[in-house]
CSV table of C-alpha atoms in Angstrom, one decimal:
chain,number,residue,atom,x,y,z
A,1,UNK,CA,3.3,58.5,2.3
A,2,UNK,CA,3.3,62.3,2.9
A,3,UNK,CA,3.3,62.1,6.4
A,4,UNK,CA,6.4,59.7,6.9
A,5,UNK,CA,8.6,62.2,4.0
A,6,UNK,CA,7.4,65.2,6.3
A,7,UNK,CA,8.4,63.2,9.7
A,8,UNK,CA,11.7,61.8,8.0
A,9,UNK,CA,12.5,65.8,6.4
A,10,UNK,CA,11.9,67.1,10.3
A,11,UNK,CA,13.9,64.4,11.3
A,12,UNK,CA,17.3,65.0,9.2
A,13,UNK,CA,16.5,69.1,9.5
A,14,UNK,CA,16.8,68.6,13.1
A,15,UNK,CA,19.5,66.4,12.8
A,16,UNK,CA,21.4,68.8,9.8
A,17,UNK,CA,20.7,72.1,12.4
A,18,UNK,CA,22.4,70.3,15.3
A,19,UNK,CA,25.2,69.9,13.3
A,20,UNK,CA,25.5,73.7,12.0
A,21,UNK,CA,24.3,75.4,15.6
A,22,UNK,CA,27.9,73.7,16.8
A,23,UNK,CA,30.4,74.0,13.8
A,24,UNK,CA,30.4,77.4,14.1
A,25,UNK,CA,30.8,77.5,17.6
A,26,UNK,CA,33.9,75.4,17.5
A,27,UNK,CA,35.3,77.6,14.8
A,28,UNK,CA,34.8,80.7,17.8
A,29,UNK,CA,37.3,78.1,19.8
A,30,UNK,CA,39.8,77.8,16.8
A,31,UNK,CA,40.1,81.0,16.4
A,32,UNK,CA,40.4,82.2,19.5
A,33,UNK,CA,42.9,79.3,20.7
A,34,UNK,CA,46.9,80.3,20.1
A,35,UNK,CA,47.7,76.9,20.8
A,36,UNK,CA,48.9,74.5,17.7
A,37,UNK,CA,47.4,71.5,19.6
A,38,UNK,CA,44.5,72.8,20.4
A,39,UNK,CA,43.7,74.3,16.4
A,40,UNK,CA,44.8,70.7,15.1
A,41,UNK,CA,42.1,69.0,17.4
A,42,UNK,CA,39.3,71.0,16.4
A,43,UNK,CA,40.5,71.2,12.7
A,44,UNK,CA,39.6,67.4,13.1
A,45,UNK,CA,36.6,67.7,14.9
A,46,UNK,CA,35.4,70.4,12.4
A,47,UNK,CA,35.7,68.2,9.9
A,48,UNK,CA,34.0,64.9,10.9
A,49,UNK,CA,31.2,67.2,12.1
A,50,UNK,CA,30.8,68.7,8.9
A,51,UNK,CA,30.8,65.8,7.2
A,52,UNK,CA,28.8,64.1,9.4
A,53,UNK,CA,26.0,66.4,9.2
A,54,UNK,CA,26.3,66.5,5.4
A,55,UNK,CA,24.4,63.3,4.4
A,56,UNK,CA,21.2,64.8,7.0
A,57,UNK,CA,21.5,68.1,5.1
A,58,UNK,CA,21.2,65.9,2.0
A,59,UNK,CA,18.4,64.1,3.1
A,60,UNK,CA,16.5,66.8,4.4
A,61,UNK,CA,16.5,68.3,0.8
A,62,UNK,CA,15.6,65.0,-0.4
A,63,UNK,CA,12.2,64.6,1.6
A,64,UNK,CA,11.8,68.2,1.6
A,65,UNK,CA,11.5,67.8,-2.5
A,66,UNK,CA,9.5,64.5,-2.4
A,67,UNK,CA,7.0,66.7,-0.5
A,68,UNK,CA,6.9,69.3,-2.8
A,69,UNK,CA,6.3,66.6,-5.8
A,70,UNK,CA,3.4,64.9,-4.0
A,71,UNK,CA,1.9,68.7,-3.4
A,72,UNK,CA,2.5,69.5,-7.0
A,73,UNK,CA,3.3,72.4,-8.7
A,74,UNK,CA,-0.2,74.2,-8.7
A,75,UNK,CA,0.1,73.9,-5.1
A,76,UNK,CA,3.5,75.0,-4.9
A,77,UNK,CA,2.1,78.4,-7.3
A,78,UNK,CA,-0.4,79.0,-5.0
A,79,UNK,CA,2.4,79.3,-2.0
A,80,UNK,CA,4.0,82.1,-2.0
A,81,UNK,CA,5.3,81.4,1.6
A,82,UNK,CA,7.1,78.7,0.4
A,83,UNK,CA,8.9,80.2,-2.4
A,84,UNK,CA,10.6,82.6,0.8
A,85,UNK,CA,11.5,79.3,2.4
A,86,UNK,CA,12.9,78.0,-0.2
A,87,UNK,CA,15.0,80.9,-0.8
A,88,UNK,CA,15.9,80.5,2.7
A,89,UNK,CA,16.6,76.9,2.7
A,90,UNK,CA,18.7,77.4,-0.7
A,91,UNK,CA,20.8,80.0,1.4
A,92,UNK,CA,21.1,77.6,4.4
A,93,UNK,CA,22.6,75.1,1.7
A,94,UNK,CA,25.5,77.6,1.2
A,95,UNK,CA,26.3,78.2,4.3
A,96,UNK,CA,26.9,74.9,4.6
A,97,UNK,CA,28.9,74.4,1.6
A,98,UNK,CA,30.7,77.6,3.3
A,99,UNK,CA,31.4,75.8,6.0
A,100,UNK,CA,33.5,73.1,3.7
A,101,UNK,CA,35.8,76.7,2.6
A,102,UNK,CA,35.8,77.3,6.2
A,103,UNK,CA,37.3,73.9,8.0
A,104,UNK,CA,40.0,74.1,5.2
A,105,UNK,CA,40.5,77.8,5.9
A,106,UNK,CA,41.3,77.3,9.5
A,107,UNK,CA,43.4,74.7,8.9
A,108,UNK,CA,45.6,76.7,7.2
A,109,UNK,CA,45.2,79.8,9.2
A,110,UNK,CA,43.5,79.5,12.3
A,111,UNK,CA,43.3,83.0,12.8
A,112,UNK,CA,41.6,83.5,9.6
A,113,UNK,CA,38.5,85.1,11.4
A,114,UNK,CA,38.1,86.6,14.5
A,115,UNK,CA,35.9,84.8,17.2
A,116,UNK,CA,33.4,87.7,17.2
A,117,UNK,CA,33.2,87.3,13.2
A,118,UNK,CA,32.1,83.4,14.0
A,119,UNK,CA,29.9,84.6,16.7
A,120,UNK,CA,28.1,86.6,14.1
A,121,UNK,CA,28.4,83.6,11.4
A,122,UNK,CA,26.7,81.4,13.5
A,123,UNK,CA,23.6,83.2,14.4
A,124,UNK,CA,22.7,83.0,10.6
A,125,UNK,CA,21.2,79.8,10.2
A,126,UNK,CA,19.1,80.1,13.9
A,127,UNK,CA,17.4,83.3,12.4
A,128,UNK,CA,16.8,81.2,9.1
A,129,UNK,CA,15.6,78.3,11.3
A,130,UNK,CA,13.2,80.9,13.2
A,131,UNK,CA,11.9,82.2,9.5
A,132,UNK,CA,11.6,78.8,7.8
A,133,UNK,CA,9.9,77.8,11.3
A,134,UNK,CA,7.0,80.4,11.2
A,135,UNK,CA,6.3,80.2,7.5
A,136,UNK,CA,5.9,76.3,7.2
A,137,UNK,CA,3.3,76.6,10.5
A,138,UNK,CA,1.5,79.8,10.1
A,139,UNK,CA,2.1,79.5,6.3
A,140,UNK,CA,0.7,83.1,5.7
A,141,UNK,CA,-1.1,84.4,2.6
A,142,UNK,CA,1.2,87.2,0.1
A,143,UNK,CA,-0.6,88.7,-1.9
């Protein structure tokens, strides 16, 4: 059982990441486009991304937790490299729930960032993907 919740949480992570490596990157294209067509195609593509992506950010959470129940908790006390990647994962989930405050914001101003600022945004969750990466494989000892 273990082994198919850790295949199915890779599964929807990889899925949910694919998903937030490219929002971002369209939002660089809103903001940087001064045409009215062009802002009220992506503002749809932004969206249907978004919530495309949502359910595998969902489910990642979901097998991600079913994991950690089958572990148990004097596992997960004993882990101190998880508790970091679960702080990370917990800020991965708001940036996507930023993203929902986002697709609305450039909706109604599609200049509301600068492309450089969504440059920078979207680097965020591929350094929390590196971190989260090289804690849940070399899962090293604090303390």
């Amino acid at each position: 059982m273990l082994q198919w919740f850790k295949a199915l949480h890779l599964i929807f992570m990889v899925a949910w990441f694919a998903g937030i490596f490219y929002l971002p990157r369209l939002f660089v294209y809103h903001a940087e486009s001064v045409e009215p067509k062009v802002h009220a195609q992506l503002a749809i593509m932004e969206r249907r991304l978004l919530y495309f992506v949502t359910p595998f950010a969902v489910l990642t959470f979901v097998f991600g937790f079913a994991m950690l129940w089958l572990y148990g908790l004097e596992w997960l006390k004993q882990s101190g490299w998880m508790h970091i990647k679960l702080v990370l994962v917990i800020a991965l989930a708001g940036y996507h729930i930023f993203c929902f405050k986002l697709v609305a914001r450039l909706k109604a101003n599609p200049q509301a960032h600068t492309g450089r600022w969504f440059r920078f945004f979207n680097e965020v969750p591929v350094l929390a993907l590196f971190a989260i990466i090289i804690l849940a494989v070399l899962k090293p000892s604090f303390g």
